[in-house]
Coordinates of C-alpha atoms in Angstrom, one line a residue:
X1 CA 121.5 -50.3 -15.9
X2 CA 118.5 -52.4 -14.8
X3 CA 118.5 -55.5 -13.3
X4 CA 119.2 -59.0 -14.8
X5 CA 116.2 -60.9 -15.8
X6 CA 115.3 -63.6 -13.0
X7 CA 114.2 -66.2 -16.2
X8 CA 114.9 -67.5 -19.4
X9 CA 112.3 -66.0 -21.8
X10 CA 112.7 -68.7 -24.4
X11 CA 111.8 -71.0 -21.8
X12 CA 108.8 -69.0 -20.7
X13 CA 107.6 -68.7 -24.5
X14 CA 107.8 -72.4 -24.9
X15 CA 105.9 -72.9 -21.7
X16 CA 103.6 -70.4 -22.7
X17 CA 102.8 -72.1 -26.0
X18 CA 102.1 -75.5 -24.4
X19 CA 99.7 -73.9 -21.8
X20 CA 97.8 -71.7 -24.5
X21 CA 97.7 -75.1 -26.6
X22 CA 95.8 -76.7 -24.1
X23 CA 93.6 -74.2 -22.4
X24 CA 93.3 -71.6 -25.4
X25 CA 93.9 -67.7 -25.2
X26 CA 90.6 -67.1 -24.1
X27 CA 91.1 -69.7 -21.4
X28 CA 94.1 -68.6 -20.0
X29 CA 94.2 -66.0 -17.7
X30 CA 97.4 -63.7 -16.7
X31 CA 97.3 -65.2 -13.3
X32 CA 97.4 -68.6 -14.9
X33 CA 100.3 -67.3 -16.9
X34 CA 102.1 -66.0 -13.7
X35 CA 101.3 -69.2 -11.6
X36 CA 102.1 -71.7 -14.8
X37 CA 105.3 -69.8 -15.9
X38 CA 106.9 -69.1 -12.4
X39 CA 107.2 -65.3 -13.7
X40 CA 105.9 -62.1 -12.0
X41 CA 103.2 -60.2 -13.3
X42 CA 105.7 -57.6 -13.9
X43 CA 108.1 -59.6 -15.7
X44 CA 105.6 -60.6 -18.1
X45 CA 104.2 -57.1 -18.9
X46 CA 107.9 -55.6 -18.9
X47 CA 109.0 -58.4 -21.5
X48 CA 106.1 -59.0 -23.7
X49 CA 103.6 -55.9 -23.2
X50 CA 100.7 -57.9 -22.8
X51 CA 99.2 -61.1 -22.1
X52 CA 98.6 -61.1 -26.7
X53 CA 102.2 -59.8 -26.9
X54 CA 103.2 -63.2 -25.1
X55 CA 100.6 -65.2 -26.9
X56 CA 102.0 -63.9 -30.2
X57 CA 105.4 -65.4 -29.3
X58 CA 104.1 -68.4 -28.2
X59 CA 102.2 -69.0 -31.5
X60 CA 105.2 -67.8 -33.0
X61 CA 107.4 -70.3 -31.3
X62 CA 104.9 -72.9 -32.1
X63 CA 105.3 -72.2 -35.7
X64 CA 108.7 -71.8 -36.1
X65 CA 109.7 -75.2 -34.5
X66 CA 106.5 -77.4 -34.3
X67 CA 104.6 -76.7 -37.2
X68 CA 107.8 -76.3 -39.4
X69 CA 109.4 -79.2 -37.9
X70 CA 106.3 -81.3 -39.3
X71 CA 106.7 -79.3 -42.6
X72 CA 110.3 -80.3 -43.0
X73 CA 110.1 -83.6 -41.9
X74 CA 106.6 -84.3 -44.3
X75 CA 109.3 -82.8 -46.9
X76 CA 112.3 -85.4 -46.0
X77 CA 110.1 -88.5 -46.2
X78 CA 110.2 -87.9 -50.2
X79 CA 106.9 -89.7 -50.5
X80 CA 108.1 -93.2 -48.9
X81 CA 104.8 -94.5 -47.9
X82 CA 106.0 -95.9 -44.2
X83 CA 107.8 -92.9 -43.5
X84 CA 105.2 -90.8 -44.3
X85 CA 102.2 -92.8 -42.8
X86 CA 104.1 -92.6 -39.3
X87 CA 104.4 -88.7 -39.4
X88 CA 101.1 -88.4 -40.4
X89 CA 100.0 -90.3 -37.8
X90 CA 102.3 -88.8 -35.0
X91 CA 100.8 -85.0 -36.1
X92 CA 97.1 -86.5 -35.7
X93 CA 97.7 -87.8 -32.4
X94 CA 100.3 -85.4 -30.8
X95 CA 100.6 -81.9 -29.7
X96 CA 102.4 -80.3 -32.7
X97 CA 99.3 -78.9 -34.3
X98 CA 97.4 -78.2 -31.3
X99 CA 98.8 -74.0 -31.2
X100 CA 97.8 -73.6 -34.6
X101 CA 94.5 -75.5 -34.5
X102 CA 93.3 -73.4 -31.7
X103 CA 94.7 -70.3 -33.0
X104 CA 92.9 -70.8 -36.3
X105 CA 89.3 -71.2 -34.4
X106 CA 89.8 -69.0 -31.6
X107 CA 91.8 -66.0 -32.4
X108 CA 92.5 -65.9 -36.1
X109 CA 88.9 -64.5 -36.9
X110 CA 89.0 -61.5 -34.6
X111 CA 93.3 -61.0 -35.0
X112 CA 94.4 -60.3 -38.3
X113 CA 98.1 -61.0 -37.0
X114 CA 96.9 -64.3 -35.7
X115 CA 95.2 -65.0 -39.0
X116 CA 98.1 -64.3 -40.8
X117 CA 100.5 -66.5 -38.7
X118 CA 98.3 -69.3 -39.2
X119 CA 97.7 -68.7 -43.1
X120 CA 101.2 -69.1 -43.4
X121 CA 101.6 -72.3 -41.1
X122 CA 98.8 -73.7 -43.2
X123 CA 100.9 -72.8 -46.4
X124 CA 103.8 -74.3 -45.5
X125 CA 101.8 -77.6 -44.4
X126 CA 100.5 -77.7 -48.2
X127 CA 104.1 -77.1 -49.7
X128 CA 105.4 -79.6 -47.7
X129 CA 102.7 -82.2 -48.4
X130 CA 102.7 -81.1 -52.4
X131 CA 106.5 -81.9 -52.3
X132 CA 106.1 -85.0 -50.4
X133 CA 103.0 -85.7 -53.3
X134 CA 105.2 -85.1 -56.3
X135 CA 107.9 -87.0 -55.1
X136 CA 106.0 -89.8 -55.4
X137 CA 104.5 -89.5 -58.7
X138 CA 101.2 -88.1 -57.0
X139 CA 101.2 -84.3 -57.4
X140 CA 98.6 -84.8 -60.3
X141 CA 96.3 -81.7 -58.7
X142 CA 96.7 -78.4 -57.1
X143 CA 93.9 -79.2 -54.5
X144 CA 95.6 -82.3 -53.1
X145 CA 98.2 -80.1 -50.8
X146 CA 95.3 -77.9 -49.5
X147 CA 92.9 -80.8 -49.2
X148 CA 95.6 -82.9 -47.1
X149 CA 95.9 -80.1 -45.4
X150 CA 92.5 -79.5 -43.8
X151 CA 92.1 -83.1 -43.6
X152 CA 95.6 -83.2 -41.1
X153 CA 94.1 -80.4 -39.1
X154 CA 90.7 -81.8 -38.8
X155 CA 91.9 -85.2 -37.9
X156 CA 93.9 -83.5 -35.2
X157 CA 91.0 -81.6 -34.1
X158 CA 88.8 -85.1 -33.8
X159 CA 91.4 -86.7 -32.1
X160 CA 91.4 -83.8 -29.4
X161 CA 88.0 -84.0 -29.2
X162 CA 88.1 -87.8 -27.9
X163 CA 88.1 -89.9 -31.3
X164 CA 89.7 -93.0 -30.8
X165 CA 93.3 -93.7 -32.0
X166 CA 92.1 -96.5 -34.1
X167 CA 89.4 -93.9 -36.1
X168 CA 92.5 -91.1 -36.6
X169 CA 95.0 -94.2 -37.7
X170 CA 92.7 -95.0 -40.1
X171 CA 92.0 -91.7 -41.4
X172 CA 95.8 -91.2 -41.6
X173 CA 96.2 -94.4 -43.6
X174 CA 93.8 -93.2 -46.0
X175 CA 96.0 -90.3 -46.8
X176 CA 99.4 -91.4 -47.0
X177 CA 99.0 -93.3 -50.0
X178 CA 98.0 -90.0 -51.9
X179 CA 101.2 -88.7 -50.7
X180 CA 104.0 -91.6 -50.9
X181 CA 105.0 -94.1 -53.2
X182 CA 105.5 -97.8 -51.9

């Protein structure tokens, strides 16, 4: 029987998700992971197999907790204007979409498994937006959810690039009425 693990695997995955969401996959070395996570290199390899294995675990955690949580909140808003606006504003200015955004532009084009996971995340957001728009009586176009998800991701990218909060808030405010009822 081997030695028990000296770290909490779930906490390491959460912390890795945050690191990858700020530095990207290619911008994070194994040395960075070891230093940031406080886990020995051999333990990382034994548990996750590779840097990519840890990245996939972190991406899945982000999708299951951050993106799915956002989708659930959007759906639960049921088309209520103020609540929908607040949820979208938080998504645009907060970190919940960061890892999926970076995964979409950095890893998905070169890694089929990442592309599949990113596609699933976008589909979950599309469905949440569609449910909210339908609850508000605005489910008139099948392209609206895809366009709204694309706008949401684009607004988050703008926010990360330094666009002022006022700009992203105005853009989010323009989106909210399409998905909500007064």
